[in-house]
Amino acid sequence: MAAPKKTVAKESGQEKAGSPPEFTREQELKALRDMLLIRRFEEKAGQLYGMGAIGGFCHLYIGQEAVVVGMQMALKPGDEVITGYRDHGHMLACGMESRGVMTELTGRRGGYSRGKGGSMHMFSKEKHFYGGHGIVGAQVSLGTGLAFANRYRGNDNVSVTYFGDGAANQGQVYESFNMAELWKLPVIYVIENNRYAMGTSVSRASAQQDFSKRGVSFNIPGKQIDGMDVRAVKAAADEAAAWCRGGNGPIILEMQTYRYRGHSMSDPAKYRTREEVEKVRHDQDPIEQVRNRLLASGVSEQDLKAIDAEVREIVNEAADFAQHDPEPDPSELYTDIYR
């Protein structure tokens, strides 16, 4: 049976969206709260790391909140999410509890992986979140496998597979692209292009800097999206999810976003200027965009402060619990280990 004719992003990377569809007030408020939860959580995680309460690696999502929040607004129960190691925001957006995520960061038994996975290895079958993966690009083949399972089972679930501009140069990404298009798998590949990968500008690391075109040789359509505007992300996600559920195969969304912190907590980010970071914060911050629209629509400053206060209380409670929960019993060391 012939594959449906493609109508989305006919010329990959060339379709530029105009003004994104407006949100209702309820959508704006939800987006604000969800992004604030991620922002305040990551700020607190950074504080705890500096205090020594969190060890190992810690990659913060500050600045990129609109990507995962906008994507999640377009999904339905049963859709899967998988990502790399900058994953705390994705967990929270999927509905995983702040307490469980923070407790895993501190290596305590109440964490999502019982304190044994840390920042990069958390999962929730209940919320259909499949990690958190520390190997660059490894989640792309796994996310493609999730989409294969959906196709095999005959459901209309979609696998949302996140990876960064650095991971986009990994070979397994293109093997996955090839299989996904051959088998018309329902997978949305979300490339979170934050411009610097691990610390090298895309202009120095990528021969093709338009990541929405990375699927051209596999006939996979792609679009570039303003990843700092939650409305643009949600609109693109709606279109991409409908494309996949319609049996058309995979699609690529390049989210043009920006991280304010270094690659990880150990990265001083000397490869860019302070002025560049401040300009993005001032002109494009995803949370401030929503906040300003709400103020313009008549929502009071007091109401917005109340939302922020509620979020801070949730995060502070999670941090307090995470520092006092017991560590895993030594007998747990080999539990869930297969050899």
PDB file of C-alpha atoms in Angstrom, residues 107-336:
ATOM      1  CA  GLY A 107      21.328   9.664  45.719  1.00  0.00           C
ATOM      2  CA  ARG A 108      18.650   8.753  48.276  1.00  0.00           C
ATOM      3  CA  ARG A 109      16.399   5.729  48.385  1.00  0.00           C
ATOM      4  CA  GLY A 110      13.225   7.705  47.646  1.00  0.00           C
ATOM      5  CA  GLY A 111      14.475   8.656  44.191  1.00  0.00           C
ATOM      6  CA  TYR A 112      12.999   7.354  40.962  1.00  0.00           C
ATOM      7  CA  SER A 113      15.912   4.946  40.541  1.00  0.00           C
ATOM      8  CA  ARG A 114      16.233   4.304  44.292  1.00  0.00           C
ATOM      9  CA  GLY A 115      19.214   6.596  44.520  1.00  0.00           C
ATOM     10  CA  LYS A 116      21.370   4.539  42.166  1.00  0.00           C
ATOM     11  CA  GLY A 117      20.834   6.338  38.859  1.00  0.00           C
ATOM     12  CA  GLY A 118      21.528   9.948  39.631  1.00  0.00           C
ATOM     13  CA  SER A 119      20.939  12.871  37.293  1.00  0.00           C
ATOM     14  CA  MET A 120      21.229  11.019  34.008  1.00  0.00           C
ATOM     15  CA  HIS A 121      19.342   7.789  34.660  1.00  0.00           C
ATOM     16  CA  MET A 122      15.735   8.145  35.765  1.00  0.00           C
ATOM     17  CA  PHE A 123      12.662   6.454  34.364  1.00  0.00           C
ATOM     18  CA  SER A 124       8.909   6.274  34.950  1.00  0.00           C
ATOM     19  CA  LYS A 125       6.851   3.590  33.275  1.00  0.00           C
ATOM     20  CA  GLU A 126       3.724   5.190  34.721  1.00  0.00           C
ATOM     21  CA  LYS A 127       4.452   8.522  33.019  1.00  0.00           C
ATOM     22  CA  HIS A 128       5.874   6.875  29.880  1.00  0.00           C
ATOM     23  CA  PHE A 129       9.251   8.505  30.407  1.00  0.00           C
ATOM     24  CA  TYR A 130      12.035   6.204  29.239  1.00  0.00           C
ATOM     25  CA  GLY A 131      15.164   8.137  30.358  1.00  0.00           C
ATOM     26  CA  GLY A 132      17.590   9.984  30.814  1.00  0.00           C
ATOM     27  CA  HIS A 133      20.576   8.461  28.883  1.00  0.00           C
ATOM     28  CA  GLY A 134      24.219   9.348  29.431  1.00  0.00           C
ATOM     29  CA  ILE A 135      25.597   8.064  26.116  1.00  0.00           C
ATOM     30  CA  VAL A 136      25.404  10.783  23.479  1.00  0.00           C
ATOM     31  CA  GLY A 137      22.788   9.880  20.875  1.00  0.00           C
ATOM     32  CA  ALA A 138      21.949   6.485  22.391  1.00  0.00           C
ATOM     33  CA  GLN A 139      18.371   7.500  23.101  1.00  0.00           C
ATOM     34  CA  VAL A 140      17.672   8.056  19.397  1.00  0.00           C
ATOM     35  CA  SER A 141      17.794   4.384  18.508  1.00  0.00           C
ATOM     36  CA  LEU A 142      15.826   3.529  21.645  1.00  0.00           C
ATOM     37  CA  GLY A 143      13.182   6.132  20.857  1.00  0.00           C
ATOM     38  CA  THR A 144      12.929   4.699  17.366  1.00  0.00           C
ATOM     39  CA  GLY A 145      12.397   1.307  18.965  1.00  0.00           C
ATOM     40  CA  LEU A 146       9.546   2.705  21.054  1.00  0.00           C
ATOM     41  CA  ALA A 147       7.938   3.919  17.838  1.00  0.00           C
ATOM     42  CA  PHE A 148       8.434   0.472  16.278  1.00  0.00           C
ATOM     43  CA  ALA A 149       6.609  -1.074  19.254  1.00  0.00           C
ATOM     44  CA  ASN A 150       3.705   1.323  18.718  1.00  0.00           C
ATOM     45  CA  ARG A 151       3.523   0.417  15.033  1.00  0.00           C
ATOM     46  CA  TYR A 152       3.739  -3.303  15.875  1.00  0.00           C
ATOM     47  CA  ARG A 153       0.932  -3.044  18.435  1.00  0.00           C
ATOM     48  CA  GLY A 154      -1.279  -1.050  16.111  1.00  0.00           C
ATOM     49  CA  ASN A 155      -1.920   1.835  18.507  1.00  0.00           C
ATOM     50  CA  ASP A 156      -1.712   5.529  17.644  1.00  0.00           C
ATOM     51  CA  ASN A 157       0.887   6.493  20.233  1.00  0.00           C
ATOM     52  CA  VAL A 158       3.840   8.653  19.272  1.00  0.00           C
ATOM     53  CA  SER A 159       7.439   8.458  20.472  1.00  0.00           C
ATOM     54  CA  VAL A 160       8.965  11.881  21.125  1.00  0.00           C
ATOM     55  CA  THR A 161      12.722  11.449  20.907  1.00  0.00           C
ATOM     56  CA  TYR A 162      14.838  14.392  22.055  1.00  0.00           C
ATOM     57  CA  PHE A 163      18.506  14.958  21.294  1.00  0.00           C
ATOM     58  CA  GLY A 164      20.836  17.911  20.885  1.00  0.00           C
ATOM     59  CA  ASP A 165      22.755  19.547  18.071  1.00  0.00           C
ATOM     60  CA  GLY A 166      25.898  17.685  19.165  1.00  0.00           C
ATOM     61  CA  ALA A 167      24.186  14.287  19.174  1.00  0.00           C
ATOM     62  CA  ALA A 168      22.824  15.058  15.705  1.00  0.00           C
ATOM     63  CA  ASN A 169      26.263  14.165  14.316  1.00  0.00           C
ATOM     64  CA  GLN A 170      26.204  10.628  15.733  1.00  0.00           C
ATOM     65  CA  GLY A 171      26.034   7.738  13.257  1.00  0.00           C
ATOM     66  CA  GLN A 172      23.292   5.822  15.072  1.00  0.00           C
ATOM     67  CA  VAL A 173      21.001   8.815  14.550  1.00  0.00           C
ATOM     68  CA  TYR A 174      21.056   8.273  10.789  1.00  0.00           C
ATOM     69  CA  GLU A 175      20.638   4.523  11.027  1.00  0.00           C
ATOM     70  CA  SER A 176      17.541   5.270  13.090  1.00  0.00           C
ATOM     71  CA  PHE A 177      16.299   7.802  10.549  1.00  0.00           C
ATOM     72  CA  ASN A 178      16.620   5.247   7.767  1.00  0.00           C
ATOM     73  CA  MET A 179      14.666   2.539   9.589  1.00  0.00           C
ATOM     74  CA  ALA A 180      12.030   4.976  10.832  1.00  0.00           C
ATOM     75  CA  GLU A 181      11.248   6.194   7.331  1.00  0.00           C
ATOM     76  CA  LEU A 182      11.400   2.732   5.770  1.00  0.00           C
ATOM     77  CA  TRP A 183       8.849   1.415   8.263  1.00  0.00           C
ATOM     78  CA  LYS A 184       6.848   4.636   8.638  1.00  0.00           C
ATOM     79  CA  LEU A 185       7.385   4.708  12.373  1.00  0.00           C
ATOM     80  CA  PRO A 186       5.474   7.265  14.475  1.00  0.00           C
ATOM     81  CA  VAL A 187       8.419   9.157  15.942  1.00  0.00           C
ATOM     82  CA  ILE A 188       8.969  12.889  16.364  1.00  0.00           C
ATOM     83  CA  TYR A 189      12.690  13.621  16.433  1.00  0.00           C
ATOM     84  CA  VAL A 190      13.148  16.821  18.435  1.00  0.00           C
ATOM     85  CA  ILE A 191      16.595  18.350  17.957  1.00  0.00           C
ATOM     86  CA  GLU A 192      17.196  20.813  20.783  1.00  0.00           C
ATOM     87  CA  ASN A 193      19.683  23.115  19.100  1.00  0.00           C
ATOM     88  CA  ASN A 194      21.105  25.205  21.941  1.00  0.00           C
ATOM     89  CA  ARG A 195      23.975  26.355  19.673  1.00  0.00           C
ATOM     90  CA  TYR A 196      26.936  24.926  21.588  1.00  0.00           C
ATOM     91  CA  ALA A 197      26.510  21.168  22.124  1.00  0.00           C
ATOM     92  CA  MET A 198      29.095  20.260  24.759  1.00  0.00           C
ATOM     93  CA  GLY A 199      30.988  23.523  24.294  1.00  0.00           C
ATOM     94  CA  THR A 200      31.670  24.024  20.583  1.00  0.00           C
ATOM     95  CA  SER A 201      29.596  26.334  18.404  1.00  0.00           C
ATOM     96  CA  VAL A 202      27.559  24.620  15.699  1.00  0.00           C
ATOM     97  CA  SER A 203      29.354  26.820  13.162  1.00  0.00           C
ATOM     98  CA  ARG A 204      32.576  24.961  13.999  1.00  0.00           C
ATOM     99  CA  ALA A 205      31.152  21.475  14.545  1.00  0.00           C
ATOM    100  CA  SER A 206      28.431  20.969  11.923  1.00  0.00           C
ATOM    101  CA  ALA A 207      28.820  21.160   8.165  1.00  0.00           C
ATOM    102  CA  GLN A 208      25.030  21.467   7.818  1.00  0.00           C
ATOM    103  CA  GLN A 209      23.822  23.914  10.440  1.00  0.00           C
ATOM    104  CA  ASP A 210      20.152  23.701   9.434  1.00  0.00           C
ATOM    105  CA  PHE A 211      19.296  20.648  11.507  1.00  0.00           C
ATOM    106  CA  SER A 212      15.776  20.445  10.114  1.00  0.00           C
ATOM    107  CA  LYS A 213      17.435  19.243   6.886  1.00  0.00           C
ATOM    108  CA  ARG A 214      19.203  16.326   8.519  1.00  0.00           C
ATOM    109  CA  GLY A 215      16.529  13.913   7.293  1.00  0.00           C
ATOM    110  CA  VAL A 216      16.492  15.033   3.656  1.00  0.00           C
ATOM    111  CA  SER A 217      18.397  12.016   2.338  1.00  0.00           C
ATOM    112  CA  PHE A 218      15.867   9.759   4.070  1.00  0.00           C
ATOM    113  CA  ASN A 219      12.805  11.691   2.830  1.00  0.00           C
ATOM    114  CA  ILE A 220      11.971  12.771   6.376  1.00  0.00           C
ATOM    115  CA  PRO A 221      10.367  16.227   6.515  1.00  0.00           C
ATOM    116  CA  GLY A 222      11.679  18.802   8.967  1.00  0.00           C
ATOM    117  CA  LYS A 223      10.875  22.232  10.324  1.00  0.00           C
ATOM    118  CA  GLN A 224      12.774  24.909  12.205  1.00  0.00           C
ATOM    119  CA  ILE A 225      10.902  26.209  15.239  1.00  0.00           C
ATOM    120  CA  ASP A 226      11.437  29.115  17.618  1.00  0.00           C
ATOM    121  CA  GLY A 227      12.151  26.982  20.664  1.00  0.00           C
ATOM    122  CA  MET A 228      11.994  30.011  22.964  1.00  0.00           C
ATOM    123  CA  ASP A 229       8.281  30.594  22.231  1.00  0.00           C
ATOM    124  CA  VAL A 230       6.087  27.949  23.859  1.00  0.00           C
ATOM    125  CA  ARG A 231       3.221  28.770  21.481  1.00  0.00           C
ATOM    126  CA  ALA A 232       5.354  28.059  18.405  1.00  0.00           C
ATOM    127  CA  VAL A 233       6.534  24.808  19.934  1.00  0.00           C
ATOM    128  CA  LYS A 234       3.024  23.664  20.770  1.00  0.00           C
ATOM    129  CA  ALA A 235       1.728  24.493  17.283  1.00  0.00           C
ATOM    130  CA  ALA A 236       4.567  22.550  15.650  1.00  0.00           C
ATOM    131  CA  ALA A 237       4.031  19.649  18.040  1.00  0.00           C
ATOM    132  CA  ASP A 238       0.324  19.492  17.200  1.00  0.00           C
ATOM    133  CA  GLU A 239       1.147  19.273  13.495  1.00  0.00           C
ATOM    134  CA  ALA A 240       3.923  16.732  14.001  1.00  0.00           C
ATOM    135  CA  ALA A 241       1.809  14.488  16.227  1.00  0.00           C
ATOM    136  CA  ALA A 242      -1.036  14.503  13.681  1.00  0.00           C
ATOM    137  CA  TRP A 243       1.488  13.656  10.951  1.00  0.00           C
ATOM    138  CA  CYS A 244       2.777  10.648  12.868  1.00  0.00           C
ATOM    139  CA  ARG A 245      -0.646   9.424  13.986  1.00  0.00           C
ATOM    140  CA  GLY A 246      -1.766   9.607  10.372  1.00  0.00           C
ATOM    141  CA  GLY A 247       0.684   6.885   9.367  1.00  0.00           C
ATOM    142  CA  ASN A 248       3.069   9.202   7.538  1.00  0.00           C
ATOM    143  CA  GLY A 249       6.210   8.130   9.372  1.00  0.00           C
ATOM    144  CA  PRO A 250       8.777  10.259  11.232  1.00  0.00           C
ATOM    145  CA  ILE A 251       9.267  14.008  11.289  1.00  0.00           C
ATOM    146  CA  ILE A 252      12.069  16.253  12.548  1.00  0.00           C
ATOM    147  CA  LEU A 253      11.531  19.417  14.581  1.00  0.00           C
ATOM    148  CA  GLU A 254      14.597  21.570  15.090  1.00  0.00           C
ATOM    149  CA  MET A 255      13.998  23.643  18.199  1.00  0.00           C
ATOM    150  CA  GLN A 256      16.201  26.728  18.117  1.00  0.00           C
ATOM    151  CA  THR A 257      16.792  27.293  21.796  1.00  0.00           C
ATOM    152  CA  TYR A 258      19.492  28.370  24.232  1.00  0.00           C
ATOM    153  CA  ARG A 259      20.885  27.218  27.570  1.00  0.00           C
ATOM    154  CA  TYR A 260      21.906  29.884  30.039  1.00  0.00           C
ATOM    155  CA  ARG A 261      24.248  27.719  32.090  1.00  0.00           C
ATOM    156  CA  GLY A 262      27.249  25.734  30.950  1.00  0.00           C
ATOM    157  CA  HIS A 263      27.027  22.283  29.426  1.00  0.00           C
ATOM    158  CA  SER A 264      27.190  20.857  32.930  1.00  0.00           C
ATOM    159  CA  MET A 265      27.811  22.308  36.368  1.00  0.00           C
ATOM    160  CA  SER A 266      31.553  21.885  35.814  1.00  0.00           C
ATOM    161  CA  ASP A 267      31.564  23.955  32.608  1.00  0.00           C
ATOM    162  CA  PRO A 268      32.568  27.640  32.958  1.00  0.00           C
ATOM    163  CA  ALA A 269      31.216  28.304  29.427  1.00  0.00           C
ATOM    164  CA  LYS A 270      34.127  30.496  28.347  1.00  0.00           C
ATOM    165  CA  TYR A 271      33.358  29.795  24.691  1.00  0.00           C
ATOM    166  CA  ARG A 272      30.695  32.527  24.662  1.00  0.00           C
ATOM    167  CA  THR A 273      30.401  36.015  26.066  1.00  0.00           C
ATOM    168  CA  ARG A 274      28.405  37.124  29.073  1.00  0.00           C
ATOM    169  CA  GLU A 275      26.814  39.764  26.831  1.00  0.00           C
ATOM    170  CA  GLU A 276      25.481  37.092  24.472  1.00  0.00           C
ATOM    171  CA  VAL A 277      23.809  35.203  27.307  1.00  0.00           C
ATOM    172  CA  GLU A 278      22.309  38.361  28.789  1.00  0.00           C
ATOM    173  CA  LYS A 279      20.944  39.440  25.416  1.00  0.00           C
ATOM    174  CA  VAL A 280      19.087  36.143  24.987  1.00  0.00           C
ATOM    175  CA  ARG A 281      17.768  36.396  28.542  1.00  0.00           C
ATOM    176  CA  HIS A 282      16.548  39.934  27.929  1.00  0.00           C
ATOM    177  CA  ASP A 283      15.084  39.471  24.447  1.00  0.00           C
ATOM    178  CA  GLN A 284      13.906  35.869  24.271  1.00  0.00           C
ATOM    179  CA  ASP A 285      13.430  34.346  27.713  1.00  0.00           C
ATOM    180  CA  PRO A 286      10.544  31.845  27.342  1.00  0.00           C
ATOM    181  CA  ILE A 287       9.082  32.494  30.785  1.00  0.00           C
ATOM    182  CA  GLU A 288       9.222  36.279  30.514  1.00  0.00           C
ATOM    183  CA  GLN A 289       7.444  36.122  27.145  1.00  0.00           C
ATOM    184  CA  VAL A 290       4.486  34.327  28.724  1.00  0.00           C
ATOM    185  CA  ARG A 291       4.569  36.530  31.806  1.00  0.00           C
ATOM    186  CA  ASN A 292       4.454  39.701  29.715  1.00  0.00           C
ATOM    187  CA  ARG A 293       1.539  38.423  27.642  1.00  0.00           C
ATOM    188  CA  LEU A 294      -0.406  37.575  30.795  1.00  0.00           C
ATOM    189  CA  LEU A 295       0.225  41.003  32.277  1.00  0.00           C
ATOM    190  CA  ALA A 296      -0.930  42.595  29.015  1.00  0.00           C
ATOM    191  CA  SER A 297      -4.117  40.520  29.124  1.00  0.00           C
ATOM    192  CA  GLY A 298      -5.043  41.794  32.576  1.00  0.00           C
ATOM    193  CA  VAL A 299      -3.591  39.188  34.914  1.00  0.00           C
ATOM    194  CA  SER A 300      -2.200  40.954  37.969  1.00  0.00           C
ATOM    195  CA  GLU A 301       1.405  40.979  39.100  1.00  0.00           C
ATOM    196  CA  GLN A 302       0.177  39.639  42.436  1.00  0.00           C
ATOM    197  CA  ASP A 303      -1.408  36.580  40.793  1.00  0.00           C
ATOM    198  CA  LEU A 304       1.806  35.823  38.907  1.00  0.00           C
ATOM    199  CA  LYS A 305       3.851  36.154  42.080  1.00  0.00           C
ATOM    200  CA  ALA A 306       1.467  33.715  43.770  1.00  0.00           C
ATOM    201  CA  ILE A 307       2.155  31.121  41.076  1.00  0.00           C
ATOM    202  CA  ASP A 308       5.892  31.577  41.519  1.00  0.00           C
ATOM    203  CA  ALA A 309       5.548  31.304  45.301  1.00  0.00           C
ATOM    204  CA  GLU A 310       3.584  28.061  44.969  1.00  0.00           C
ATOM    205  CA  VAL A 311       6.232  26.597  42.671  1.00  0.00           C
ATOM    206  CA  ARG A 312       9.061  27.643  44.978  1.00  0.00           C
ATOM    207  CA  GLU A 313       7.314  25.960  47.905  1.00  0.00           C
ATOM    208  CA  ILE A 314       7.059  22.686  45.960  1.00  0.00           C
ATOM    209  CA  VAL A 315      10.731  22.832  45.006  1.00  0.00           C
ATOM    210  CA  ASN A 316      11.910  23.795  48.503  1.00  0.00           C
ATOM    211  CA  GLU A 317       9.952  20.926  50.024  1.00  0.00           C
ATOM    212  CA  ALA A 318      11.459  18.527  47.488  1.00  0.00           C
ATOM    213  CA  ALA A 319      14.965  19.783  48.243  1.00  0.00           C
ATOM    214  CA  ASP A 320      14.446  19.454  52.003  1.00  0.00           C
ATOM    215  CA  PHE A 321      13.168  15.902  51.654  1.00  0.00           C
ATOM    216  CA  ALA A 322      15.980  15.010  49.259  1.00  0.00           C
ATOM    217  CA  GLN A 323      18.624  16.019  51.785  1.00  0.00           C
ATOM    218  CA  HIS A 324      17.155  14.041  54.671  1.00  0.00           C
ATOM    219  CA  ASP A 325      15.879  10.868  53.023  1.00  0.00           C
ATOM    220  CA  PRO A 326      18.068   7.844  53.929  1.00  0.00           C
ATOM    221  CA  GLU A 327      20.676   6.587  51.512  1.00  0.00           C
ATOM    222  CA  PRO A 328      20.072   3.214  49.830  1.00  0.00           C
ATOM    223  CA  ASP A 329      20.882   0.168  51.914  1.00  0.00           C
ATOM    224  CA  PRO A 330      24.152  -1.483  50.784  1.00  0.00           C
ATOM    225  CA  SER A 331      22.136  -4.630  50.018  1.00  0.00           C
ATOM    226  CA  GLU A 332      20.544  -2.689  47.130  1.00  0.00           C
ATOM    227  CA  LEU A 333      23.879  -2.441  45.307  1.00  0.00           C
ATOM    228  CA  TYR A 334      23.226  -5.390  42.997  1.00  0.00           C
ATOM    229  CA  THR A 335      19.420  -5.163  42.852  1.00  0.00           C
ATOM    230  CA  ASP A 336      18.174  -4.778  39.265  1.00  0.00           C
TER     231      ASP A 336
END
